[in-house]
Short mmCIF file of C-alpha atoms in Angstrom, two decimals:
data_model
loop_
_atom_site.label_atom_id
_atom_site.label_comp_id
_atom_site.label_asym_id
_atom_site.label_seq_id
_atom_site.Cartn_x
_atom_site.Cartn_y
_atom_site.Cartn_z
CA SER A 659 35.83 155.02 -17.79
CA PRO A 660 37.88 157.26 -20.16
CA SER A 661 35.89 155.98 -23.14
CA PHE A 662 32.62 156.94 -21.43
CA PRO A 663 33.03 160.53 -20.15
CA ILE A 664 30.99 161.77 -17.24
CA ARG A 665 28.11 164.03 -18.26
CA PRO A 666 26.53 165.58 -15.15
CA LEU A 667 22.78 166.12 -15.14
CA THR A 668 21.64 169.64 -14.28
CA ILE A 669 18.51 170.20 -12.22
CA VAL A 670 16.95 173.42 -10.95
CA GLY A 671 15.43 173.64 -7.49
CA LYS A 672 14.15 175.95 -4.79
CA ALA A 673 15.63 176.59 -1.36
CA GLY A 674 14.25 174.14 1.18
CA GLY A 675 12.99 171.78 -1.51
CA THR A 676 13.79 168.08 -1.40
CA VAL A 677 14.81 165.93 -4.35
CA ALA A 678 14.97 162.14 -4.56
CA ILE A 679 17.68 160.67 -6.80
CA GLU A 680 17.82 156.91 -7.31
CA VAL A 681 19.94 154.61 -9.47
CA ASN A 682 18.49 151.26 -10.51
CA ALA A 683 21.30 149.13 -11.93
CA ARG A 684 22.18 146.02 -9.94
CA ARG A 685 18.46 145.34 -9.47
CA ILE A 686 18.04 145.08 -13.27
CA GLY A 687 21.18 142.99 -13.87
CA SER A 688 23.73 145.73 -14.61
CA PRO A 689 27.31 145.41 -13.25
CA LEU A 690 27.40 149.13 -12.37
CA ASP A 691 28.51 149.85 -8.79
CA SER A 692 27.03 153.33 -8.69
CA LEU A 693 27.94 156.46 -6.77
CA ILE A 694 25.69 159.54 -6.67
CA GLU A 695 27.12 163.02 -6.05
CA VAL A 696 25.15 166.28 -5.99
CA PHE A 697 26.91 169.67 -6.34
CA ASP A 698 25.62 173.22 -6.04
CA SER A 699 26.39 175.99 -8.55
CA SER A 700 29.69 176.78 -6.83
CA GLY A 701 30.88 173.19 -7.11
CA LYS A 702 30.34 172.36 -3.45
CA ARG A 703 29.15 168.82 -2.90
CA ILE A 704 25.91 168.76 -0.88
CA ALA A 705 25.03 165.04 -1.06
CA LEU A 706 26.77 161.72 -1.61
CA ASN A 707 25.73 158.06 -1.56
CA ASP A 708 27.47 154.85 -2.56
CA ASP A 709 25.28 151.89 -1.55
CA HIS A 710 21.65 152.01 -0.44
CA PRO A 711 20.42 148.43 0.21
CA ASP A 712 16.87 147.54 -0.79
CA ARG A 713 15.83 144.60 1.39
CA SER A 714 12.82 143.91 -0.81
CA ALA A 715 15.20 142.91 -3.65
CA GLY A 716 16.22 139.75 -1.82
CA LEU A 717 17.72 137.88 -4.78
CA VAL A 718 20.27 140.66 -5.38
CA THR A 719 23.07 139.61 -3.04
CA HIS A 720 25.37 142.57 -3.82
CA GLN A 721 23.15 145.61 -3.44
CA ALA A 722 25.24 148.43 -4.85
CA ASP A 723 22.55 150.81 -6.14
CA SER A 724 22.61 154.37 -4.83
CA PHE A 725 19.93 156.68 -3.44
CA VAL A 726 19.97 160.28 -2.24
CA LEU A 727 17.25 162.31 -0.54
CA ALA A 728 18.75 165.80 -0.64
CA LYS A 729 17.42 169.03 0.81
CA LEU A 730 18.41 171.96 -1.41
CA PRO A 731 20.03 174.86 0.48
CA ALA A 732 19.28 177.64 -2.06
CA ASP A 733 17.49 178.53 -5.29
CA GLY A 734 19.45 177.64 -8.40
CA ALA A 735 21.00 174.92 -10.52
CA TYR A 736 22.53 171.72 -9.19
CA SER A 737 24.63 169.04 -10.88
CA VAL A 738 24.01 165.32 -10.41
CA ARG A 739 26.95 163.06 -11.24
CA ILE A 740 26.75 159.25 -11.54
CA THR A 741 30.00 157.24 -11.55
CA ASP A 742 31.15 153.68 -11.00
CA THR A 743 33.05 153.30 -7.73
CA GLN A 744 35.52 150.91 -9.39
CA GLY A 745 36.17 153.19 -12.36
CA ARG A 746 34.63 150.81 -14.88
CA GLY A 747 32.24 151.45 -17.75
CA GLY A 748 30.96 150.21 -21.06
CA PRO A 749 27.82 149.37 -23.02
CA THR A 750 26.71 146.81 -20.42
CA PHE A 751 26.88 149.32 -17.54
CA ALA A 752 23.34 150.51 -18.10
CA TYR A 753 21.20 152.09 -15.40
CA ARG A 754 17.91 153.81 -14.84
CA LEU A 755 17.96 157.15 -13.06
CA ARG A 756 15.05 158.65 -11.18
CA VAL A 757 15.12 162.35 -10.27
CA SER A 758 11.85 163.48 -8.72
CA PRO A 759 10.17 164.99 -5.71
CA PRO A 760 9.99 162.46 -2.85
CA ARG A 761 7.44 159.68 -3.37
CA PRO A 762 6.97 158.27 0.13
CA ASP A 763 5.98 154.61 0.05
CA PHE A 764 6.67 151.28 1.72
CA THR A 765 6.87 147.52 1.23
CA VAL A 766 6.13 144.97 3.97
CA VAL A 767 7.62 141.47 3.87
CA CYS A 768 6.43 138.92 6.45
CA VAL A 769 8.45 135.84 7.39
CA PRO A 770 8.37 132.89 7.55
CA SER A 771 6.40 131.91 4.46
CA CYS A 772 5.54 128.51 5.95
CA ILE A 773 3.87 128.56 9.38
CA ASN A 774 3.12 125.51 11.54
CA VAL A 775 0.80 126.16 14.47
CA ASN A 776 -1.37 124.12 16.83
CA SER A 777 -5.12 124.69 16.72
CA GLY A 778 -6.16 127.43 19.13
CA SER A 779 -2.54 128.54 19.59
CA ALA A 780 -0.47 131.53 18.51
CA GLN A 781 2.65 131.60 16.35
CA ILE A 782 5.21 134.36 15.89
CA VAL A 783 5.43 136.22 12.57
CA THR A 784 8.00 138.93 11.78
CA ALA A 785 7.17 141.93 9.61
CA HIS A 786 10.03 143.71 7.84
CA VAL A 787 9.39 147.17 6.39
CA VAL A 788 11.24 148.74 3.49
CA ARG A 789 10.55 152.48 3.78
CA ARG A 790 11.03 154.69 0.73
CA ASP A 791 11.65 158.39 0.15
CA GLY A 792 11.41 159.40 3.79
CA PHE A 793 8.16 157.67 4.77
CA ASP A 794 8.36 157.16 8.53
CA GLY A 795 4.75 156.63 9.69
CA PRO A 796 2.98 153.72 11.39
CA ILE A 797 1.64 150.80 9.37
CA ASP A 798 -1.30 148.53 10.25
CA LEU A 799 -1.49 144.90 9.10
CA SER A 800 -4.67 142.91 8.61
CA LEU A 801 -5.91 139.67 7.05
CA ALA A 802 -6.95 140.30 3.46
CA ASP A 803 -9.48 137.46 3.38
CA SER A 804 -12.18 136.43 5.84
CA LEU A 805 -10.71 133.37 7.54
CA PRO A 806 -12.93 132.17 10.42
CA GLY A 807 -10.98 131.63 13.61
CA PHE A 808 -7.74 133.27 12.46
CA SER A 809 -6.64 136.53 14.09
CA LEU A 810 -3.62 138.81 14.36
CA SER A 811 -2.30 140.35 17.58
CA GLY A 812 0.09 143.28 17.74
CA ALA A 813 -0.20 143.78 13.96
CA ARG A 814 0.89 147.44 14.01
CA ILE A 815 4.33 148.62 12.98
CA PRO A 816 5.18 151.73 15.02
CA ALA A 817 6.45 154.89 13.36
CA GLY A 818 10.12 154.72 12.49
CA ARG A 819 10.45 150.97 12.97
CA ASP A 820 11.60 148.65 10.19
CA ARG A 821 10.92 145.37 12.02
CA VAL A 822 8.29 144.15 14.45
CA ARG A 823 7.17 140.72 15.66
CA PHE A 824 3.48 139.95 16.06
CA THR A 825 1.40 136.77 16.34
CA LEU A 826 -1.08 134.81 14.27
CA THR A 827 -3.64 132.79 16.25
CA ALA A 828 -5.17 129.71 14.61
CA PRO A 829 -8.80 128.55 15.01
CA GLY A 830 -9.68 126.02 17.68
CA ARG A 831 -10.62 123.50 15.01
CA ALA A 832 -7.86 122.60 12.56
CA PRO A 833 -8.77 123.07 8.86
CA ALA A 834 -8.46 119.95 6.74
CA GLN A 835 -6.09 121.63 4.26
CA PRO A 836 -3.24 124.15 4.48
CA ILE A 837 -4.40 127.77 4.30
CA ALA A 838 -2.89 130.30 1.90
CA LEU A 839 -2.76 133.40 4.08
CA LYS A 840 -2.95 136.87 2.54
CA MET A 841 -2.35 140.09 4.44
CA GLU A 842 -2.59 143.79 3.69
CA ALA A 843 -0.64 146.76 5.02
CA ARG A 844 -2.29 150.16 5.48
CA ALA A 845 -0.77 153.56 6.14
CA VAL A 846 -1.64 157.23 5.68
CA ILE A 847 0.77 159.17 3.48
CA GLY A 848 0.13 162.84 2.77
CA GLY A 849 -3.41 162.52 4.07
CA GLU A 850 -4.22 159.64 1.70
CA ALA A 851 -4.88 156.04 2.83
CA ILE A 852 -2.48 153.66 1.10
CA VAL A 853 -2.99 149.87 0.95
CA ARG A 854 -0.20 147.50 -0.08
CA ARG A 855 -0.18 143.72 -0.34
CA VAL A 856 2.09 142.11 2.24
CA ARG A 857 4.72 139.98 0.55
CA PRO A 858 5.66 136.57 2.01
CA GLY A 859 9.33 135.69 2.22
CA GLU A 860 12.20 134.13 4.12
CA ASP A 861 14.88 135.91 6.14
CA GLN A 862 18.09 134.24 4.98
CA MET A 863 21.75 134.93 5.60
CA GLN A 864 24.37 135.26 2.91
CA ALA A 865 28.13 135.29 3.49
CA PHE A 866 29.61 137.82 5.94
CA LEU A 867 26.38 137.94 7.99
CA ASN A 868 24.47 139.85 5.30
CA ARG A 869 20.76 139.09 5.53
CA HIS A 870 18.27 139.11 2.69
CA LEU A 871 14.50 138.86 2.41
CA VAL A 872 14.05 136.17 -0.21
CA PRO A 873 10.57 136.36 -1.80
CA ALA A 874 8.14 133.43 -1.69
CA GLU A 875 5.07 132.77 -3.83
CA GLU A 876 2.65 132.53 -0.92
CA MET A 877 2.37 132.20 2.84
CA LEU A 878 1.07 128.76 3.81
CA VAL A 879 -0.32 128.02 7.27
CA PHE A 880 -0.49 124.41 8.46
CA VAL A 881 -2.79 124.05 11.50
CA ARG A 882 -2.19 120.90 13.54
CA ARG A 883 -4.76 119.50 15.89
CA ALA A 884 -3.46 120.18 19.40
CA GLY A 885 -2.37 116.98 21.09
CA ARG A 886 -3.45 115.79 24.49
CA GLY A 887 -1.73 117.54 27.33
CA ARG A 888 -1.68 120.86 25.49
CA THR A 889 -3.23 123.44 27.78
CA PRO A 890 -4.93 126.30 25.93
CA ILE A 891 -3.98 129.60 27.51
CA ARG A 892 -5.09 133.05 26.49
CA LEU A 893 -4.92 136.68 27.48
CA ALA A 894 -7.57 138.41 29.56
CA THR A 895 -5.85 141.79 29.12
CA LYS A 896 -6.97 143.42 25.86
CA GLY A 897 -5.70 146.35 23.83
CA THR A 898 -2.45 148.26 24.24
CA LEU A 899 -0.71 147.94 27.59
CA ARG A 900 0.36 151.40 28.75
CA LEU A 901 3.36 150.97 30.98
CA GLY A 902 4.61 153.96 32.96
CA ALA A 903 8.34 154.60 32.64
CA GLY A 904 9.90 153.30 35.85
CA HIS A 905 6.60 151.71 36.94
CA THR A 906 4.79 148.36 36.74
CA ALA A 907 1.61 147.06 35.09
CA ILE A 908 -0.35 143.81 35.27
CA VAL A 909 -1.21 141.41 32.44
CA ARG A 910 -3.79 138.70 33.21
CA VAL A 911 -3.48 135.25 31.65
CA LEU A 912 -6.40 132.81 31.64
CA SER A 913 -5.96 129.03 31.84
CA PRO A 914 -8.53 126.25 32.31
CA VAL A 915 -5.91 124.38 34.36
CA ARG A 916 -4.58 125.93 37.53
CA PRO A 917 -0.90 126.65 36.78
CA GLN A 918 1.69 125.37 39.22
CA LEU A 919 3.83 128.45 39.67
CA ASP A 920 6.87 126.38 40.64
CA GLU A 921 6.63 124.52 37.32
CA TRP A 922 5.17 127.00 34.83
CA LYS A 923 7.62 129.59 33.52
CA PHE A 924 6.51 132.78 31.76
CA GLU A 925 9.35 134.49 29.89
CA LEU A 926 9.52 137.39 27.47
CA ASP A 927 10.77 136.17 24.10
CA GLU A 928 13.32 138.66 22.68
CA ALA A 929 12.29 141.11 25.37
CA PRO A 930 12.47 144.79 24.40
CA LYS A 931 15.33 146.50 26.15
CA GLY A 932 14.32 147.76 29.59
CA ILE A 933 11.07 145.75 29.95
CA GLU A 934 10.95 142.62 32.12
CA VAL A 935 8.64 140.26 34.00
CA VAL A 936 9.36 140.87 37.68
CA GLU A 937 6.74 138.59 39.23
CA VAL A 938 4.24 135.84 38.34
CA ARG A 939 1.43 135.31 40.85
CA SER A 940 -1.79 133.32 41.09
CA ALA A 941 -5.08 134.94 40.11
CA PRO A 942 -8.66 133.71 39.65
CA GLY A 943 -8.76 131.63 36.47
CA GLY A 944 -5.06 131.85 35.77
CA VAL A 945 -2.09 134.05 36.66
CA GLU A 946 -1.01 137.67 36.69
CA LEU A 947 2.25 138.85 35.15
CA LEU A 948 3.78 141.94 36.74
CA LEU A 949 5.77 143.85 34.11
CA ARG A 950 8.18 146.70 34.73
CA ALA A 951 9.71 149.32 32.43
CA ASP A 952 13.13 150.75 33.22
CA GLY A 953 12.71 154.47 32.59
CA ALA A 954 16.34 154.85 31.48
CA LYS A 955 16.34 151.94 29.01
CA ALA A 956 12.71 152.12 27.87
CA PRO A 957 11.87 155.84 27.72
CA ALA A 958 8.40 157.32 27.35
CA GLY A 959 7.15 157.04 23.77
CA TYR A 960 8.71 153.64 23.12
CA ALA A 961 6.27 151.19 21.51
CA ASP A 962 6.65 147.50 20.69
CA ASN A 963 5.03 144.09 21.13
CA LEU A 964 5.62 141.80 24.08
CA ILE A 965 5.62 138.10 23.28
CA VAL A 966 5.38 135.82 26.32
CA ALA A 967 6.67 132.25 25.94
CA VAL A 968 5.29 129.63 28.33
CA TYR A 969 7.26 126.58 29.49
CA ASN A 970 6.55 123.65 31.78
CA GLU A 971 9.54 122.85 33.94
CA PRO A 972 8.72 120.17 36.55
CA GLN A 973 10.88 120.32 39.62
CA PRO A 974 12.82 117.16 40.56
CA LYS A 975 11.47 115.25 43.52
CA GLY A 976 13.41 113.72 46.37
CA ASP A 977 17.11 114.28 46.93
CA THR A 978 18.18 116.50 44.03
CA LYS A 979 21.85 115.91 44.84
CA LYS A 980 21.51 112.18 44.05
CA SER A 981 19.40 112.66 40.95
CA ARG A 982 21.35 112.66 37.69
CA ARG A 983 18.33 113.30 35.51
CA PRO A 984 18.28 116.89 34.21
CA THR A 985 15.19 119.03 34.63
CA ARG A 986 12.91 118.54 31.64
CA ARG A 987 11.73 121.78 30.07
CA THR A 988 8.73 121.61 27.73
CA PHE A 989 7.67 124.46 25.49
CA ILE A 990 3.92 125.02 25.78
CA GLY A 991 3.53 127.94 23.38
CA VAL A 992 3.40 131.71 23.13
CA LEU A 993 0.62 134.05 24.14
CA PRO A 994 -0.88 136.42 21.57
CA ALA A 995 1.38 139.45 21.19
CA ILE A 996 0.77 142.25 23.70
CA PRO A 997 1.13 145.76 22.22
CA VAL A 998 2.93 147.92 24.78
CA GLU A 999 3.58 151.64 24.96
CA VAL A 1000 5.82 153.25 27.56
CA VAL A 1001 4.20 156.46 28.82
CA ALA A 1002 5.37 159.26 31.10
CA GLU A 1003 3.93 159.32 34.62
#
C-alpha cells in the first residue's frame, strides 16, 4: 500500500544457478495474498508466481502463498519484489521470506485415516505427495513398526507422481483391538537416503471443488473377522508386472473355491488409462487375468499400480424376460495392488 512502500531485495547469483524463493504468510495466519517477481539487472522480469498451493497445509482453505524456483540466466544482481495482489498492506500483513538454494524434500499424506478391513483381505490406501524445491524422484513406503500379518502392496510412488493408490493387507486373524498404523517414506536426494514419517489425513472437498488434505492424529485400522461366505483370494503373480506396450501379460489369482466365470467379475478399479482386462479364464487353483496395454495410451515407461476388484454377480435362472428381480451384485473385495510397468518390446 502507499503507506508501506515496496523495498525490493537484491540477491547476487551465477549463470545457470537456481534460487528458491518462498513466501510463508497465509500458512502462519497473515492476510497477505502474496506475489513474487524476480527481475534481472536490466529490469527484465525473469520469474513470477501468485499462488503456489501446499496440500500438506490442509486447514488453510485459501492457499495464497507464493513460490518461485528460478534459474538465473547470467552472473549478476537480481531484484526480488513481494507485493499483495489486492494492493493491501499494514502491520498485520506479515510474512516470512525464504531465499536459498533449492532444498529438495517431500511430504507424504496417506488417506483415509480410518481403515476398516476384513481379516486376510486387502484395502485401498491413497498416498499423496507434496514435492518441494524440484524433488521429482521415486518414494518407497513401508510399515514403521513390526505388525505381524500386515503387509503393503504397491507401496512405491513412481518418479514424478503426486498420487498413487496401493493396498494394505490385514492378518488372517483379527486383532482384538484397533491398530494404530505408522508408515515411513524413503527416498534418495542428492545421494543421501531421506526418511520421513507418513502423515495420516483425510481428502476433503471445500467449495468450488477445491480439495484439501486435512491432517489426522493417527491412522487407525479396524480388522473385522471375515464372515461366512467370504472367499479368500490372493495373487500368485509376485513382483512388478512388466507389460509390453501394445502386448498382453498374465496375472494368476489363487482361490480355494473354484470361481464360476459366469458369476465372478474381475474389474480394474480406477484403471490406468490404456490398460484393461481383456479376458478372464480358468486356471489350476484359480483364474488367469489377461491384461493388455494400449501402446498409444500407455506408453513405455509408464508405471502405476493395478487394483483388481472382485464381484459376485449370479446370473438369473429360468426365463429372464419374466423375472423382475434385478441381478444382485456383491462386492467380494480387492486383490493386493499389482505394480505394473509398461516396457518397450
